[in-house]
């Protein structure tokens, strides 16, 4: 019997046959840029990228703000990458090439982060396959070449994992504590038909599932301390309620399923939309009508400079719940989850919603970390379904 439990990683603790690793969360990138006065420039660049992408294929989804991070090792002897985004919204693994000398690959000095980079020349098990790769995310892109090597995370090892070694990464990644991304989506979403690590890991697990629990205290946790738990191969019986409600997936690319309705205060919609669960997005992406409903329910104001809605921070715990109806079950998300302090000043806090402007293509909603902190998400690969259980936060 083998169950792997992964918290984004610092130290591993072996107890019977369960492997636990401590989790970390990155600080808010938006808050950092607002404080530095660079957020408007970032938004302008983002709009420019979207204008170009509108004429091509639909891009991958946005890494909107902060991340929940895990550690992996690659190669022989093992090289450690401490800041890997654990992302259900994509399906590829990539890390930064040691041969890349750009400032983004090294980490910008004013970001406070130095990148861990993969040196292929120091691994005796590295095999380059000669194929190029390129991935376009909503916030930027990365490109480089593919190869195979030994991958270890959470104490389990995949002997021959194909992954990308990035020789170019977007500027935005250079400001974030990101060494790479570990995609937990489905194989059909993977670029270049690479088999995702999760599929290669399945034979070693008790069950073909993984559970995500994110700590509600995450916005106040210093960088490097525990911030959540991903349990591979089992339900998380410690941090999640035993009552799990499942719904079948409507697509096996992203973790996609239908929503029956949404309410916020007096606003109510019973429109059936497509939704994805995405650990790589920290906020909730929603249709304009739903955002307008939240704005009305909270009396939020719009910050034109930073392109977000805000309310007084004093109302963080007192505003109406937002409620999602999924599979006939209602899931309440309290305002303590969807109101965050980004240091906007004047006692104001941001609503964690952003407009989904996909033009009718793809999912209408992204349920990111705002939702997942309130409800553990159970990703059932074997039965192609997703489940939700009330998250426990006993220290609050």
mmCIF file of C-alpha atoms in Angstrom:
data_model
loop_
_atom_site.group_PDB
_atom_site.id
_atom_site.type_symbol
_atom_site.label_atom_id
_atom_site.label_comp_id
_atom_site.label_asym_id
_atom_site.label_seq_id
_atom_site.Cartn_x
_atom_site.Cartn_y
_atom_site.Cartn_z
ATOM 1 C CA UNK A 1 0.000 0.000 0.000
ATOM 2 C CA UNK A 2 1.580 3.242 -1.105
ATOM 3 C CA UNK A 3 0.099 6.706 -0.652
ATOM 4 C CA UNK A 4 1.947 9.884 -1.492
ATOM 5 C CA UNK A 5 1.120 13.086 0.341
ATOM 6 C CA UNK A 6 2.693 16.260 -1.036
ATOM 7 C CA UNK A 7 2.726 19.661 0.578
ATOM 8 C CA UNK A 8 4.759 22.074 -1.517
ATOM 9 C CA UNK A 9 8.118 21.089 -0.220
ATOM 10 C CA UNK A 10 10.878 21.819 2.220
ATOM 11 C CA UNK A 11 11.425 18.785 4.434
ATOM 12 C CA UNK A 12 10.117 15.230 4.071
ATOM 13 C CA UNK A 13 8.860 13.216 7.022
ATOM 14 C CA UNK A 14 8.464 9.465 6.619
ATOM 15 C CA UNK A 15 5.677 7.920 8.702
ATOM 16 C CA UNK A 16 4.761 4.308 7.901
ATOM 17 C CA UNK A 17 4.200 4.482 4.133
ATOM 18 C CA UNK A 18 2.883 8.035 3.888
ATOM 19 C CA UNK A 19 5.330 10.713 2.751
ATOM 20 C CA UNK A 20 4.651 14.299 3.844
ATOM 21 C CA UNK A 21 6.422 17.423 2.713
ATOM 22 C CA UNK A 22 5.920 20.956 3.969
ATOM 23 C CA UNK A 23 4.271 23.551 1.756
ATOM 24 C CA UNK A 24 5.088 27.083 0.781
ATOM 25 C CA UNK A 25 3.182 29.891 -0.867
ATOM 26 C CA UNK A 26 4.589 32.742 -2.904
ATOM 27 C CA UNK A 27 3.753 36.323 -1.911
ATOM 28 C CA UNK A 28 1.359 38.368 -4.021
ATOM 29 C CA UNK A 29 2.975 39.471 -7.271
ATOM 30 C CA UNK A 30 0.250 42.085 -7.826
ATOM 31 C CA UNK A 31 0.891 43.607 -4.384
ATOM 32 C CA UNK A 32 4.613 43.744 -5.095
ATOM 33 C CA UNK A 33 4.099 45.502 -8.435
ATOM 34 C CA UNK A 34 1.536 47.956 -7.018
ATOM 35 C CA UNK A 35 3.979 48.890 -4.268
ATOM 36 C CA UNK A 36 6.803 49.299 -6.787
ATOM 37 C CA UNK A 37 4.634 51.329 -9.176
ATOM 38 C CA UNK A 38 5.109 48.867 -12.048
ATOM 39 C CA UNK A 39 1.674 47.231 -12.177
ATOM 40 C CA UNK A 40 0.282 49.611 -14.810
ATOM 41 C CA UNK A 41 3.171 48.747 -17.143
ATOM 42 C CA UNK A 42 2.529 45.048 -16.550
ATOM 43 C CA UNK A 43 -1.167 45.462 -17.419
ATOM 44 C CA UNK A 44 -0.303 47.355 -20.608
ATOM 45 C CA UNK A 45 2.051 44.555 -21.716
ATOM 46 C CA UNK A 46 -0.588 41.966 -20.846
ATOM 47 C CA UNK A 47 -3.239 43.715 -22.953
ATOM 48 C CA UNK A 48 -0.788 43.927 -25.849
ATOM 49 C CA UNK A 49 -0.090 40.187 -25.671
ATOM 50 C CA UNK A 50 -3.799 39.395 -25.643
ATOM 51 C CA UNK A 51 -4.365 41.568 -28.708
ATOM 52 C CA UNK A 52 -1.790 39.515 -30.599
ATOM 53 C CA UNK A 53 -3.082 36.178 -29.312
ATOM 54 C CA UNK A 54 -6.687 36.966 -30.266
ATOM 55 C CA UNK A 55 -5.966 36.063 -33.881
ATOM 56 C CA UNK A 56 -4.373 32.716 -33.048
ATOM 57 C CA UNK A 57 -5.285 29.661 -31.030
ATOM 58 C CA UNK A 58 -6.697 30.031 -27.542
ATOM 59 C CA UNK A 59 -3.842 30.562 -25.074
ATOM 60 C CA UNK A 60 -3.330 28.657 -21.879
ATOM 61 C CA UNK A 61 -4.799 30.167 -18.745
ATOM 62 C CA UNK A 62 -3.404 32.971 -16.660
ATOM 63 C CA UNK A 63 -1.137 32.655 -13.639
ATOM 64 C CA UNK A 64 -3.000 35.508 -12.057
ATOM 65 C CA UNK A 65 -1.141 36.340 -8.851
ATOM 66 C CA UNK A 66 0.485 34.243 -6.116
ATOM 67 C CA UNK A 67 1.166 30.505 -6.252
ATOM 68 C CA UNK A 68 1.308 27.397 -4.114
ATOM 69 C CA UNK A 69 4.739 25.901 -4.633
ATOM 70 C CA UNK A 70 6.293 22.445 -4.422
ATOM 71 C CA UNK A 71 9.791 21.006 -4.675
ATOM 72 C CA UNK A 72 11.077 18.398 -7.112
ATOM 73 C CA UNK A 73 14.448 16.948 -8.036
ATOM 74 C CA UNK A 74 15.712 16.104 -11.510
ATOM 75 C CA UNK A 75 18.741 14.216 -12.781
ATOM 76 C CA UNK A 76 21.559 12.095 -11.356
ATOM 77 C CA UNK A 77 22.871 13.257 -8.975
ATOM 78 C CA UNK A 78 19.641 15.008 -8.050
ATOM 79 C CA UNK A 79 19.310 18.753 -8.664
ATOM 80 C CA UNK A 80 16.664 20.460 -6.508
ATOM 81 C CA UNK A 81 14.031 22.932 -7.710
ATOM 82 C CA UNK A 82 12.287 24.423 -4.708
ATOM 83 C CA UNK A 83 9.756 26.720 -6.380
ATOM 84 C CA UNK A 84 7.639 24.659 -8.754
ATOM 85 C CA UNK A 85 4.056 25.782 -9.431
ATOM 86 C CA UNK A 86 1.639 22.883 -8.853
ATOM 87 C CA UNK A 87 -0.889 23.549 -11.577
ATOM 88 C CA UNK A 88 -4.103 21.699 -12.475
ATOM 89 C CA UNK A 89 -4.615 24.180 -15.341
ATOM 90 C CA UNK A 90 -1.796 22.796 -17.524
ATOM 91 C CA UNK A 91 -0.182 19.420 -18.207
ATOM 92 C CA UNK A 92 3.535 19.922 -18.901
ATOM 93 C CA UNK A 93 6.574 19.988 -16.641
ATOM 94 C CA UNK A 94 9.268 22.525 -17.471
ATOM 95 C CA UNK A 95 12.198 24.080 -15.660
ATOM 96 C CA UNK A 96 14.800 26.733 -16.547
ATOM 97 C CA UNK A 97 17.988 25.831 -18.380
ATOM 98 C CA UNK A 98 21.255 26.678 -16.618
ATOM 99 C CA UNK A 99 22.547 27.844 -19.999
ATOM 100 C CA UNK A 100 19.988 30.663 -20.049
ATOM 101 C CA UNK A 101 21.732 33.822 -18.855
ATOM 102 C CA UNK A 102 18.919 36.357 -19.323
ATOM 103 C CA UNK A 103 17.902 38.339 -16.267
ATOM 104 C CA UNK A 104 14.467 36.685 -16.293
ATOM 105 C CA UNK A 105 16.091 33.219 -16.145
ATOM 106 C CA UNK A 106 18.373 34.318 -13.317
ATOM 107 C CA UNK A 107 15.693 36.291 -11.423
ATOM 108 C CA UNK A 108 15.508 40.078 -11.399
ATOM 109 C CA UNK A 109 17.554 41.594 -8.556
ATOM 110 C CA UNK A 110 14.640 43.701 -7.241
ATOM 111 C CA UNK A 111 12.386 40.617 -7.049
ATOM 112 C CA UNK A 112 14.396 39.143 -4.187
ATOM 113 C CA UNK A 113 14.380 35.686 -5.817
ATOM 114 C CA UNK A 114 17.197 33.697 -7.370
ATOM 115 C CA UNK A 115 16.220 30.936 -9.776
ATOM 116 C CA UNK A 116 17.202 27.283 -9.511
ATOM 117 C CA UNK A 117 18.273 26.220 -13.008
ATOM 118 C CA UNK A 118 18.814 22.753 -14.482
ATOM 119 C CA UNK A 119 22.337 21.935 -15.636
ATOM 120 C CA UNK A 120 21.937 19.094 -18.128
ATOM 121 C CA UNK A 121 25.725 18.602 -18.334
ATOM 122 C CA UNK A 122 25.843 17.544 -14.675
ATOM 123 C CA UNK A 123 23.257 14.750 -14.968
ATOM 124 C CA UNK A 124 24.489 11.311 -16.029
ATOM 125 C CA UNK A 125 20.915 10.188 -16.839
ATOM 126 C CA UNK A 126 19.910 13.173 -19.017
ATOM 127 C CA UNK A 127 18.746 12.374 -22.567
ATOM 128 C CA UNK A 128 18.027 15.224 -24.974
ATOM 129 C CA UNK A 129 15.529 14.263 -27.679
ATOM 130 C CA UNK A 130 16.127 17.209 -30.004
ATOM 131 C CA UNK A 131 12.522 18.416 -30.110
ATOM 132 C CA UNK A 132 11.695 22.062 -29.394
ATOM 133 C CA UNK A 133 8.792 23.113 -27.157
ATOM 134 C CA UNK A 134 6.876 26.342 -26.627
ATOM 135 C CA UNK A 135 3.991 27.066 -24.245
ATOM 136 C CA UNK A 136 1.896 30.241 -24.237
ATOM 137 C CA UNK A 137 0.200 31.107 -20.950
ATOM 138 C CA UNK A 138 -2.129 34.041 -20.367
ATOM 139 C CA UNK A 139 0.621 35.942 -18.574
ATOM 140 C CA UNK A 140 3.528 35.037 -20.834
ATOM 141 C CA UNK A 141 5.375 32.205 -22.513
ATOM 142 C CA UNK A 142 8.347 29.889 -22.251
ATOM 143 C CA UNK A 143 10.255 27.933 -24.878
ATOM 144 C CA UNK A 144 13.237 25.631 -25.184
ATOM 145 C CA UNK A 145 13.842 21.950 -25.837
ATOM 146 C CA UNK A 146 12.597 18.588 -24.560
ATOM 147 C CA UNK A 147 14.499 15.794 -22.869
ATOM 148 C CA UNK A 148 14.177 12.899 -20.421
ATOM 149 C CA UNK A 149 15.580 12.372 -16.943
ATOM 150 C CA UNK A 150 14.844 11.017 -13.480
ATOM 151 C CA UNK A 151 12.111 12.987 -11.654
ATOM 152 C CA UNK A 152 11.417 12.736 -7.918
ATOM 153 C CA UNK A 153 8.741 14.515 -5.923
ATOM 154 C CA UNK A 154 7.140 13.611 -2.621
ATOM 155 C CA UNK A 155 9.609 10.766 -2.183
ATOM 156 C CA UNK A 156 8.527 8.812 -5.277
ATOM 157 C CA UNK A 157 10.551 8.543 -8.457
ATOM 158 C CA UNK A 158 9.770 8.444 -12.167
ATOM 159 C CA UNK A 159 12.816 7.015 -13.918
ATOM 160 C CA UNK A 160 12.151 8.416 -17.387
ATOM 161 C CA UNK A 161 10.095 11.643 -17.438
ATOM 162 C CA UNK A 162 10.017 13.859 -20.507
ATOM 163 C CA UNK A 163 9.964 17.596 -19.702
ATOM 164 C CA UNK A 164 10.848 20.973 -21.111
ATOM 165 C CA UNK A 165 14.102 22.802 -20.443
ATOM 166 C CA UNK A 166 13.338 26.481 -21.006
ATOM 167 C CA UNK A 167 15.944 28.657 -22.674
ATOM 168 C CA UNK A 168 13.562 31.634 -22.788
ATOM 169 C CA UNK A 169 10.918 32.636 -20.226
ATOM 170 C CA UNK A 170 8.508 35.555 -19.984
ATOM 171 C CA UNK A 171 9.595 38.632 -18.080
ATOM 172 C CA UNK A 172 6.790 38.168 -15.535
ATOM 173 C CA UNK A 173 8.248 34.804 -14.453
ATOM 174 C CA UNK A 174 11.543 36.562 -13.764
ATOM 175 C CA UNK A 175 9.904 38.572 -10.981
ATOM 176 C CA UNK A 176 8.249 35.572 -9.328
ATOM 177 C CA UNK A 177 9.663 32.745 -7.180
ATOM 178 C CA UNK A 178 9.118 30.279 -10.032
ATOM 179 C CA UNK A 179 11.690 27.688 -11.121
ATOM 180 C CA UNK A 180 9.153 25.990 -13.379
ATOM 181 C CA UNK A 181 5.655 24.529 -13.587
ATOM 182 C CA UNK A 182 4.390 21.012 -12.884
ATOM 183 C CA UNK A 183 1.152 20.508 -14.817
ATOM 184 C CA UNK A 184 -1.500 18.262 -13.237
ATOM 185 C CA UNK A 185 -4.006 18.441 -16.094
ATOM 186 C CA UNK A 186 -4.961 15.714 -18.553
ATOM 187 C CA UNK A 187 -2.698 14.276 -21.294
ATOM 188 C CA UNK A 188 -4.814 15.781 -24.097
ATOM 189 C CA UNK A 189 -3.857 19.252 -22.813
ATOM 190 C CA UNK A 190 -0.129 18.544 -22.893
ATOM 191 C CA UNK A 191 2.000 20.370 -25.449
ATOM 192 C CA UNK A 192 3.895 18.116 -27.895
ATOM 193 C CA UNK A 193 1.975 15.035 -26.659
ATOM 194 C CA UNK A 194 4.272 14.673 -23.654
ATOM 195 C CA UNK A 195 2.982 12.210 -21.026
ATOM 196 C CA UNK A 196 2.385 14.312 -17.873
ATOM 197 C CA UNK A 197 4.178 13.296 -14.646
ATOM 198 C CA UNK A 198 0.873 12.517 -12.917
ATOM 199 C CA UNK A 199 0.058 9.791 -15.440
ATOM 200 C CA UNK A 200 3.522 8.283 -15.061
ATOM 201 C CA UNK A 201 3.084 8.335 -11.280
ATOM 202 C CA UNK A 202 -0.288 6.531 -11.192
ATOM 203 C CA UNK A 203 1.062 2.925 -11.015
ATOM 204 C CA UNK A 204 2.779 3.765 -7.710
ATOM 205 C CA UNK A 205 -0.347 5.152 -5.983
ATOM 206 C CA UNK A 206 -3.072 3.479 -3.924
ATOM 207 C CA UNK A 207 -5.805 5.204 -5.901
ATOM 208 C CA UNK A 208 -5.731 7.257 -9.134
ATOM 209 C CA UNK A 209 -6.698 10.477 -7.334
ATOM 210 C CA UNK A 210 -5.190 13.505 -5.639
ATOM 211 C CA UNK A 211 -6.678 15.941 -3.126
ATOM 212 C CA UNK A 212 -5.856 19.648 -2.783
ATOM 213 C CA UNK A 213 -6.258 21.545 0.497
ATOM 214 C CA UNK A 214 -5.060 25.161 0.711
ATOM 215 C CA UNK A 215 -4.632 26.928 4.025
ATOM 216 C CA UNK A 216 -6.981 29.833 4.651
ATOM 217 C CA UNK A 217 -4.176 31.640 6.503
ATOM 218 C CA UNK A 218 -2.111 31.648 3.322
ATOM 219 C CA UNK A 219 -2.151 35.429 2.782
ATOM 220 C CA UNK A 220 -0.485 35.906 6.166
ATOM 221 C CA UNK A 221 2.038 33.063 5.959
ATOM 222 C CA UNK A 222 5.662 34.117 5.485
ATOM 223 C CA UNK A 223 7.434 32.762 2.422
ATOM 224 C CA UNK A 224 8.791 29.300 3.152
ATOM 225 C CA UNK A 225 6.239 28.166 5.733
ATOM 226 C CA UNK A 226 3.432 25.625 5.409
ATOM 227 C CA UNK A 227 0.533 26.832 3.254
ATOM 228 C CA UNK A 228 -1.394 23.805 2.037
ATOM 229 C CA UNK A 229 -1.384 20.126 1.228
ATOM 230 C CA UNK A 230 -1.734 18.014 -1.886
ATOM 231 C CA UNK A 231 -2.374 14.349 -1.194
ATOM 232 C CA UNK A 232 -1.536 12.088 -4.118
ATOM 233 C CA UNK A 233 -3.201 8.676 -4.072
ATOM 234 C CA UNK A 234 -5.781 9.284 -1.324
ATOM 235 C CA UNK A 235 -8.336 11.600 0.191
ATOM 236 C CA UNK A 236 -7.036 14.076 2.775
ATOM 237 C CA UNK A 237 -8.896 12.892 5.867
ATOM 238 C CA UNK A 238 -7.163 15.390 8.172
ATOM 239 C CA UNK A 239 -7.846 18.709 6.450
ATOM 240 C CA UNK A 240 -10.992 17.892 4.466
ATOM 241 C CA UNK A 241 -14.467 16.824 5.577
ATOM 242 C CA UNK A 242 -15.292 13.169 4.942
ATOM 243 C CA UNK A 243 -18.414 14.127 2.960
ATOM 244 C CA UNK A 244 -17.260 14.452 -0.664
ATOM 245 C CA UNK A 245 -19.730 15.368 -3.420
ATOM 246 C CA UNK A 246 -18.627 14.401 -6.934
ATOM 247 C CA UNK A 247 -19.624 15.601 -10.391
ATOM 248 C CA UNK A 248 -18.516 14.038 -13.695
ATOM 249 C CA UNK A 249 -16.103 15.990 -15.860
ATOM 250 C CA UNK A 250 -17.454 17.517 -19.064
ATOM 251 C CA UNK A 251 -14.002 17.429 -20.693
ATOM 252 C CA UNK A 252 -10.694 15.741 -19.940
ATOM 253 C CA UNK A 253 -8.312 18.526 -20.878
ATOM 254 C CA UNK A 254 -8.550 20.973 -18.015
ATOM 255 C CA UNK A 255 -10.391 19.745 -14.907
ATOM 256 C CA UNK A 256 -13.662 20.965 -16.440
ATOM 257 C CA UNK A 257 -17.245 20.509 -15.277
ATOM 258 C CA UNK A 258 -20.610 22.338 -15.489
ATOM 259 C CA UNK A 259 -21.938 24.859 -13.007
ATOM 260 C CA UNK A 260 -25.709 25.055 -12.365
ATOM 261 C CA UNK A 261 -25.845 28.545 -10.926
ATOM 262 C CA UNK A 262 -24.239 31.372 -8.969
ATOM 263 C CA UNK A 263 -25.563 33.863 -6.410
ATOM 264 C CA UNK A 264 -24.129 36.926 -4.674
ATOM 265 C CA UNK A 265 -26.510 38.892 -2.478
ATOM 266 C CA UNK A 266 -29.627 39.641 -4.521
ATOM 267 C CA UNK A 267 -27.919 38.601 -7.777
ATOM 268 C CA UNK A 268 -28.774 35.115 -8.980
ATOM 269 C CA UNK A 269 -28.024 33.240 -12.200
ATOM 270 C CA UNK A 270 -29.102 29.739 -13.212
ATOM 271 C CA UNK A 271 -27.147 29.761 -16.448
ATOM 272 C CA UNK A 272 -25.288 26.502 -16.978
ATOM 273 C CA UNK A 273 -21.685 27.404 -17.743
ATOM 274 C CA UNK A 274 -18.477 25.445 -18.097
ATOM 275 C CA UNK A 275 -16.005 25.777 -15.211
ATOM 276 C CA UNK A 276 -12.475 24.596 -14.518
ATOM 277 C CA UNK A 277 -10.709 23.994 -11.221
ATOM 278 C CA UNK A 278 -7.244 25.563 -11.411
ATOM 279 C CA UNK A 279 -4.673 25.584 -8.617
ATOM 280 C CA UNK A 280 -2.427 27.744 -10.823
ATOM 281 C CA UNK A 281 -4.877 30.677 -10.698
ATOM 282 C CA UNK A 282 -5.166 32.429 -7.352
ATOM 283 C CA UNK A 283 -8.401 34.336 -8.109
ATOM 284 C CA UNK A 284 -11.793 33.510 -9.640
ATOM 285 C CA UNK A 285 -12.302 34.156 -13.327
ATOM 286 C CA UNK A 286 -15.979 34.912 -14.000
ATOM 287 C CA UNK A 287 -18.353 36.240 -16.674
ATOM 288 C CA UNK A 288 -18.979 39.985 -16.613
ATOM 289 C CA UNK A 289 -22.579 39.563 -15.447
ATOM 290 C CA UNK A 290 -21.490 37.572 -12.387
ATOM 291 C CA UNK A 291 -18.787 40.110 -11.520
ATOM 292 C CA UNK A 292 -21.343 42.901 -11.791
ATOM 293 C CA UNK A 293 -23.540 40.934 -9.391
ATOM 294 C CA UNK A 294 -20.707 40.636 -6.869
ATOM 295 C CA UNK A 295 -19.961 44.352 -7.228
ATOM 296 C CA UNK A 296 -23.590 45.215 -6.490
ATOM 297 C CA UNK A 297 -23.748 42.827 -3.512
ATOM 298 C CA UNK A 298 -20.557 44.250 -1.975
ATOM 299 C CA UNK A 299 -20.867 47.931 -3.050
ATOM 300 C CA UNK A 300 -17.370 47.574 -4.500
ATOM 301 C CA UNK A 301 -15.670 50.415 -6.358
ATOM 302 C CA UNK A 302 -13.460 50.114 -9.426
ATOM 303 C CA UNK A 303 -9.786 51.036 -9.344
ATOM 304 C CA UNK A 304 -9.102 52.161 -12.921
ATOM 305 C CA UNK A 305 -5.355 52.381 -12.392
ATOM 306 C CA UNK A 306 -4.961 48.815 -11.134
ATOM 307 C CA UNK A 307 -7.967 47.396 -13.000
ATOM 308 C CA UNK A 308 -9.629 45.698 -10.054
ATOM 309 C CA UNK A 309 -12.579 46.152 -7.698
ATOM 310 C CA UNK A 310 -12.079 47.073 -4.054
ATOM 311 C CA UNK A 311 -13.970 47.350 -0.760
ATOM 312 C CA UNK A 312 -12.933 48.580 2.702
ATOM 313 C CA UNK A 313 -10.660 46.044 4.380
ATOM 314 C CA UNK A 314 -12.832 46.394 7.484
ATOM 315 C CA UNK A 315 -15.558 44.493 5.595
ATOM 316 C CA UNK A 316 -13.352 41.499 4.803
ATOM 317 C CA UNK A 317 -15.334 39.158 7.081
ATOM 318 C CA UNK A 318 -18.799 40.714 6.888
ATOM 319 C CA UNK A 319 -19.811 40.813 3.224
ATOM 320 C CA UNK A 320 -22.308 38.281 1.785
ATOM 321 C CA UNK A 321 -21.156 34.799 0.831
ATOM 322 C CA UNK A 322 -20.911 34.001 -2.841
ATOM 323 C CA UNK A 323 -22.573 30.673 -3.651
ATOM 324 C CA UNK A 324 -21.872 28.219 -6.467
ATOM 325 C CA UNK A 325 -24.347 25.466 -7.333
ATOM 326 C CA UNK A 326 -22.558 22.424 -8.734
ATOM 327 C CA UNK A 327 -24.321 19.132 -9.324
ATOM 328 C CA UNK A 328 -27.311 20.443 -7.398
ATOM 329 C CA UNK A 329 -25.202 21.181 -4.287
ATOM 330 C CA UNK A 330 -24.546 24.709 -3.006
ATOM 331 C CA UNK A 331 -20.980 25.704 -2.116
ATOM 332 C CA UNK A 332 -20.627 28.895 -0.076
ATOM 333 C CA UNK A 333 -17.437 30.967 -0.239
ATOM 334 C CA UNK A 334 -17.198 33.579 2.553
ATOM 335 C CA UNK A 335 -15.893 37.085 2.010
ATOM 336 C CA UNK A 336 -12.759 36.314 4.041
ATOM 337 C CA UNK A 337 -11.746 34.246 0.998
ATOM 338 C CA UNK A 338 -12.676 36.604 -1.837
ATOM 339 C CA UNK A 339 -11.416 39.845 -0.229
ATOM 340 C CA UNK A 340 -7.612 40.204 0.030
ATOM 341 C CA UNK A 341 -5.240 42.928 1.168
ATOM 342 C CA UNK A 342 -2.924 43.910 -1.701
ATOM 343 C CA UNK A 343 -1.720 47.067 0.075
ATOM 344 C CA UNK A 344 -3.796 49.312 -2.176
ATOM 345 C CA UNK A 345 -3.735 51.981 0.506
ATOM 346 C CA UNK A 346 -6.500 54.057 2.150
ATOM 347 C CA UNK A 347 -7.766 50.966 3.961
ATOM 348 C CA UNK A 348 -8.949 49.258 0.765
ATOM 349 C CA UNK A 349 -8.809 45.572 -0.159
ATOM 350 C CA UNK A 350 -9.303 43.851 -3.524
ATOM 351 C CA UNK A 351 -12.048 41.499 -4.671
ATOM 352 C CA UNK A 352 -10.414 38.372 -6.071
ATOM 353 C CA UNK A 353 -12.361 38.287 -9.341
ATOM 354 C CA UNK A 354 -11.226 38.914 -12.880
ATOM 355 C CA UNK A 355 -13.219 39.075 -16.096
ATOM 356 C CA UNK A 356 -13.147 36.041 -18.381
ATOM 357 C CA UNK A 357 -12.900 37.586 -21.829
ATOM 358 C CA UNK A 358 -12.569 34.388 -23.841
ATOM 359 C CA UNK A 359 -15.057 35.548 -26.470
ATOM 360 C CA UNK A 360 -17.281 32.485 -26.061
ATOM 361 C CA UNK A 361 -14.483 29.926 -26.409
ATOM 362 C CA UNK A 362 -13.403 27.642 -23.598
ATOM 363 C CA UNK A 363 -14.691 27.675 -20.011
ATOM 364 C CA UNK A 364 -16.680 30.645 -18.693
ATOM 365 C CA UNK A 365 -15.303 30.367 -15.146
ATOM 366 C CA UNK A 366 -12.004 29.546 -13.466
ATOM 367 C CA UNK A 367 -12.329 28.470 -9.842
ATOM 368 C CA UNK A 368 -8.880 29.234 -8.509
ATOM 369 C CA UNK A 369 -7.396 29.293 -5.029
ATOM 370 C CA UNK A 370 -10.144 31.584 -3.676
ATOM 371 C CA UNK A 371 -12.610 28.710 -4.113
ATOM 372 C CA UNK A 372 -10.193 25.883 -3.283
ATOM 373 C CA UNK A 373 -9.325 27.398 0.114
ATOM 374 C CA UNK A 374 -12.992 27.066 1.077
ATOM 375 C CA UNK A 375 -13.549 23.643 -0.504
ATOM 376 C CA UNK A 376 -11.005 20.845 -0.867
ATOM 377 C CA UNK A 377 -10.913 19.664 -4.475
ATOM 378 C CA UNK A 378 -10.606 15.923 -5.105
ATOM 379 C CA UNK A 379 -9.292 15.165 -8.594
ATOM 380 C CA UNK A 380 -10.393 11.647 -9.529
ATOM 381 C CA UNK A 381 -8.443 10.535 -12.600
ATOM 382 C CA UNK A 382 -9.742 6.975 -12.534
ATOM 383 C CA UNK A 383 -13.434 7.902 -12.687
ATOM 384 C CA UNK A 384 -13.013 11.176 -14.599
ATOM 385 C CA UNK A 385 -14.773 13.262 -11.994
ATOM 386 C CA UNK A 386 -14.062 15.983 -9.462
ATOM 387 C CA UNK A 387 -15.224 16.128 -5.860
ATOM 388 C CA UNK A 388 -15.620 18.862 -3.249
ATOM 389 C CA UNK A 389 -15.352 18.607 0.537
ATOM 390 C CA UNK A 390 -15.499 21.381 3.121
ATOM 391 C CA UNK A 391 -11.972 22.508 3.992
ATOM 392 C CA UNK A 392 -11.001 22.500 7.656
ATOM 393 C CA UNK A 393 -9.118 25.451 9.136
ATOM 394 C CA UNK A 394 -9.068 24.631 12.867
ATOM 395 C CA UNK A 395 -6.718 27.428 13.910
ATOM 396 C CA UNK A 396 -9.008 30.230 12.739
#
